[in-house]
Amino acid sequence: MSHASQINNTDLLDSLLRDVSSKKRSHNTKYNSSNRLFHPITANRVPTLFTPIDHPFPPVYADLTFAKQTTVPTSSWISNLFYPSINSLAPVTPDPYILRVLDGEGSWGLSISQPAKPVIGSYPAMNNIPATSAGYAVHSAVTDLRLSAKEWTKKPVQSVVQWDLMSAQLKLTGNNSAVTFPIVRGNAFVTANYQKATPEIYTQRAIMSFGVNGMMNGTAVTGTRFNIALNDGSNWLLYALGDALTFKLSSTNVLVASGPYEGVVQLAKLPRAEDEEVLDAHAGVWATGGKVTIDEKGTSYRIDWLKEGDTSKKLLTYAYPHHLKTLTTATVRTNLTLNSSSKGAMKAVVGDTWTLNEPDLPTIDWLPAQPVPDTTTRNEILQTLADEIRTTNYSDHTIALDDTYFAGKGLQKLAMLALILNKPQTTGLVNPELAELALTKLKTVMAPFLDNKVPGASFQYDRTYRGIVATAGLPKSMGGSGDRDAMFGHSYYNDHHYHQGYFIVTAAVVRLLDPAWRSAELTEWTEALIRDVNNPVQDEWFAQFRSWDWFAGHSWAGGIKVEGALDGRDQESVPEVSCCSFAVHHIVKWEKG
């Protein structure tokens, strides 16, 4: 569902991270002071009121042994790797390359697209919004180059054998040969490790020239570094990191090696001729993953890239514009530039560790910086609040909706009314009787959700993806409606931080205004919802950072797409993810006392 505005990189989670980084826990787990963010929220099990289930749509391509220790990500930039999609067209976008897996019958492999520029489309005027010539941007699915193997006359077996917050290891196996692809954020090279497989390179374009070190040599060439020129004007560099390879141009769009290969091949797009030196200097090493830590003050974070190959070399990695604004001088910036899929031009930087400083994080309180209305309007505001609170049956706007999303909105609306009335010293709105009535009504409609007694809007615990899902979108055999799109697909992990955010805000307000009310139950229930959307650790019960993307600098909303997320991942509503971050921030404040 498109709830609200387009994405930006000013998520309120930034200030949450600073607050969490100094949080003291009630249990005695030891941890490094420079890594406080990644300390468990709680060691508790999942609340027993959430019925355990196994998800009706398990990951198809996940290595199940690895999945036992690291949850398959449901709302991640790599999520498309774990499922089939229509014509295998659902992309994975590490950026600056867009990748598709097994999307070409007869030439199976990993397809690479590198967008020179998007196609811009217009929108007509609608809903008081004027027409625009730049309403949307899309990239074509044309394959610039595909890394394949001659042995794969039949579709190879796809498996994701390992993954973390920054990477996934894709393995394709067939006819006693295999190729493993480390897919990592910002990778300057697309890397393929060939095992008893004959390299084959395909393009949907046409190969205009192919040679060693820029020199053509008939139709067959031997070497460890090759230039490929395509008919769209793009140029690519191909590196063989093991023994020399001999390639033959078997047609205008296919290059085939002379025999099986044991070694690594790397491909990189060459934006300009003068960029060859940079790419040559850093070919031979590649990232396999990344580890994130946060400093003690919570004003900077660090990505330590894991690497293989010639580890004496520094990694070359493309950075988004927001990275370039915060990266320290520990990295060396180059002029190597490629477009990303949706975030503008990326520049390559040299360095195995990124430190990104965020010194100007905002502070957040419950109410606006100027929470007191003008004295001339207070009586009118209080009368409007009285009419609203005294006459409204809030059950109709919450419990009766039998819906996690709209009921959550209704709960938060009442919670904020109760908050401003119960903080008269801050808001200047004084009516003790009305304040008490608002809080009483809030607790009345909150109780059935806390008891998990609202049938369609109840939650169950999913053991497959280690998360909390709404009952409504599950099969009828699990108590649901059978409509997986119910409640905007919450049962399939869509929009969790939107839905849960409203509930978490409500719980935080109740705890603030009446700390004694069902304290233990409210804590357990709320912490489970937080751990579902943004657990800081991978533990036995919940995935780590289900929604948050440390490289992109924002959250993702889209969950499991049964037919594949053909337009990639999405984050449609900045206000609602900010609401969730706002909510968790105040839960942290409550637990800090």
JSON list of C-alpha atoms in Angstrom, two decimals, residues 117-189:
[
{"chain": "A", "resi": 117, "resn": "LYS", "atom": "CA", "xyz": [19.88, 6.57, -16.96]},
{"chain": "A", "resi": 118, "resn": "PRO", "atom": "CA", "xyz": [16.27, 5.72, -16.09]},
{"chain": "A", "resi": 119, "resn": "VAL", "atom": "CA", "xyz": [13.20, 6.13, -18.25]},
{"chain": "A", "resi": 120, "resn": "ILE", "atom": "CA", "xyz": [11.23, 9.09, -16.88]},
{"chain": "A", "resi": 121, "resn": "GLY", "atom": "CA", "xyz": [7.42, 9.00, -17.11]},
{"chain": "A", "resi": 122, "resn": "SER", "atom": "CA", "xyz": [4.76, 11.63, -16.53]},
{"chain": "A", "resi": 123, "resn": "TYR", "atom": "CA", "xyz": [1.74, 11.68, -14.22]},
{"chain": "A", "resi": 124, "resn": "PRO", "atom": "CA", "xyz": [-1.50, 13.52, -14.96]},
{"chain": "A", "resi": 125, "resn": "ALA", "atom": "CA", "xyz": [-3.04, 15.91, -12.46]},
{"chain": "A", "resi": 126, "resn": "MET", "atom": "CA", "xyz": [-5.00, 14.16, -9.73]},
{"chain": "A", "resi": 127, "resn": "ASN", "atom": "CA", "xyz": [-6.25, 14.79, -6.19]},
{"chain": "A", "resi": 128, "resn": "ASN", "atom": "CA", "xyz": [-5.23, 18.46, -6.25]},
{"chain": "A", "resi": 129, "resn": "ILE", "atom": "CA", "xyz": [-1.70, 17.48, -7.29]},
{"chain": "A", "resi": 130, "resn": "PRO", "atom": "CA", "xyz": [-0.56, 19.15, -10.51]},
{"chain": "A", "resi": 131, "resn": "ALA", "atom": "CA", "xyz": [0.61, 17.17, -13.51]},
{"chain": "A", "resi": 132, "resn": "THR", "atom": "CA", "xyz": [4.31, 16.47, -13.72]},
{"chain": "A", "resi": 133, "resn": "SER", "atom": "CA", "xyz": [6.61, 15.36, -16.49]},
{"chain": "A", "resi": 134, "resn": "ALA", "atom": "CA", "xyz": [8.75, 13.45, -13.97]},
{"chain": "A", "resi": 135, "resn": "GLY", "atom": "CA", "xyz": [6.24, 11.35, -12.06]},
{"chain": "A", "resi": 136, "resn": "TYR", "atom": "CA", "xyz": [8.24, 8.14, -11.94]},
{"chain": "A", "resi": 137, "resn": "ALA", "atom": "CA", "xyz": [11.52, 6.57, -13.05]},
{"chain": "A", "resi": 138, "resn": "VAL", "atom": "CA", "xyz": [12.04, 2.99, -14.20]},
{"chain": "A", "resi": 139, "resn": "HIS", "atom": "CA", "xyz": [14.97, 1.00, -15.50]},
{"chain": "A", "resi": 140, "resn": "SER", "atom": "CA", "xyz": [14.76, -1.46, -18.34]},
{"chain": "A", "resi": 141, "resn": "ALA", "atom": "CA", "xyz": [15.43, -5.13, -17.66]},
{"chain": "A", "resi": 142, "resn": "VAL", "atom": "CA", "xyz": [17.91, -5.43, -20.53]},
{"chain": "A", "resi": 143, "resn": "THR", "atom": "CA", "xyz": [20.84, -7.67, -19.65]},
{"chain": "A", "resi": 144, "resn": "ASP", "atom": "CA", "xyz": [24.12, -5.86, -20.22]},
{"chain": "A", "resi": 145, "resn": "LEU", "atom": "CA", "xyz": [26.14, -8.98, -19.43]},
{"chain": "A", "resi": 146, "resn": "ARG", "atom": "CA", "xyz": [25.34, -12.37, -17.92]},
{"chain": "A", "resi": 147, "resn": "LEU", "atom": "CA", "xyz": [27.84, -14.63, -16.19]},
{"chain": "A", "resi": 148, "resn": "SER", "atom": "CA", "xyz": [26.96, -18.21, -17.09]},
{"chain": "A", "resi": 149, "resn": "ALA", "atom": "CA", "xyz": [28.53, -21.64, -17.66]},
{"chain": "A", "resi": 150, "resn": "LYS", "atom": "CA", "xyz": [28.59, -23.66, -20.85]},
{"chain": "A", "resi": 151, "resn": "GLU", "atom": "CA", "xyz": [27.72, -26.83, -18.89]},
{"chain": "A", "resi": 152, "resn": "TRP", "atom": "CA", "xyz": [24.31, -25.45, -17.89]},
{"chain": "A", "resi": 153, "resn": "THR", "atom": "CA", "xyz": [22.24, -26.76, -20.77]},
{"chain": "A", "resi": 154, "resn": "LYS", "atom": "CA", "xyz": [19.49, -27.19, -18.20]},
{"chain": "A", "resi": 155, "resn": "LYS", "atom": "CA", "xyz": [18.46, -24.73, -15.51]},
{"chain": "A", "resi": 156, "resn": "PRO", "atom": "CA", "xyz": [20.95, -24.99, -12.62]},
{"chain": "A", "resi": 157, "resn": "VAL", "atom": "CA", "xyz": [19.96, -25.29, -8.98]},
{"chain": "A", "resi": 158, "resn": "GLN", "atom": "CA", "xyz": [19.81, -21.98, -7.13]},
{"chain": "A", "resi": 159, "resn": "SER", "atom": "CA", "xyz": [20.81, -21.69, -3.48]},
{"chain": "A", "resi": 160, "resn": "VAL", "atom": "CA", "xyz": [21.59, -18.82, -1.13]},
{"chain": "A", "resi": 161, "resn": "VAL", "atom": "CA", "xyz": [24.21, -20.38, 1.10]},
{"chain": "A", "resi": 162, "resn": "GLN", "atom": "CA", "xyz": [25.05, -17.48, 3.42]},
{"chain": "A", "resi": 163, "resn": "TRP", "atom": "CA", "xyz": [23.90, -13.93, 4.15]},
{"chain": "A", "resi": 164, "resn": "ASP", "atom": "CA", "xyz": [24.30, -10.97, 6.48]},
{"chain": "A", "resi": 165, "resn": "LEU", "atom": "CA", "xyz": [23.17, -7.33, 6.61]},
{"chain": "A", "resi": 166, "resn": "MET", "atom": "CA", "xyz": [25.46, -6.36, 3.74]},
{"chain": "A", "resi": 167, "resn": "SER", "atom": "CA", "xyz": [25.66, -9.46, 1.56]},
{"chain": "A", "resi": 168, "resn": "ALA", "atom": "CA", "xyz": [24.44, -12.78, 0.24]},
{"chain": "A", "resi": 169, "resn": "GLN", "atom": "CA", "xyz": [26.37, -15.69, -1.23]},
{"chain": "A", "resi": 170, "resn": "LEU", "atom": "CA", "xyz": [24.51, -17.08, -4.26]},
{"chain": "A", "resi": 171, "resn": "LYS", "atom": "CA", "xyz": [25.45, -20.51, -5.61]},
{"chain": "A", "resi": 172, "resn": "LEU", "atom": "CA", "xyz": [24.32, -21.98, -8.93]},
{"chain": "A", "resi": 173, "resn": "THR", "atom": "CA", "xyz": [24.98, -25.68, -9.46]},
{"chain": "A", "resi": 174, "resn": "GLY", "atom": "CA", "xyz": [24.38, -27.94, -12.45]},
{"chain": "A", "resi": 175, "resn": "ASN", "atom": "CA", "xyz": [25.93, -30.78, -14.44]},
{"chain": "A", "resi": 176, "resn": "ASN", "atom": "CA", "xyz": [28.77, -31.28, -11.93]},
{"chain": "A", "resi": 177, "resn": "SER", "atom": "CA", "xyz": [29.79, -27.62, -12.10]},
{"chain": "A", "resi": 178, "resn": "ALA", "atom": "CA", "xyz": [29.11, -24.65, -9.85]},
{"chain": "A", "resi": 179, "resn": "VAL", "atom": "CA", "xyz": [29.55, -20.87, -9.68]},
{"chain": "A", "resi": 180, "resn": "THR", "atom": "CA", "xyz": [29.35, -18.88, -6.46]},
{"chain": "A", "resi": 181, "resn": "PHE", "atom": "CA", "xyz": [28.58, -15.15, -6.52]},
{"chain": "A", "resi": 182, "resn": "PRO", "atom": "CA", "xyz": [29.32, -12.96, -3.48]},
{"chain": "A", "resi": 183, "resn": "ILE", "atom": "CA", "xyz": [26.67, -10.25, -3.80]},
{"chain": "A", "resi": 184, "resn": "VAL", "atom": "CA", "xyz": [27.64, -7.30, -1.62]},
{"chain": "A", "resi": 185, "resn": "ARG", "atom": "CA", "xyz": [26.45, -3.73, -1.22]},
{"chain": "A", "resi": 186, "resn": "GLY", "atom": "CA", "xyz": [28.30, -1.23, -3.38]},
{"chain": "A", "resi": 187, "resn": "ASN", "atom": "CA", "xyz": [30.46, -3.87, -5.03]},
{"chain": "A", "resi": 188, "resn": "ALA", "atom": "CA", "xyz": [32.66, -2.31, -7.72]},
{"chain": "A", "resi": 189, "resn": "PHE", "atom": "CA", "xyz": [33.05, -5.70, -9.40]}
]
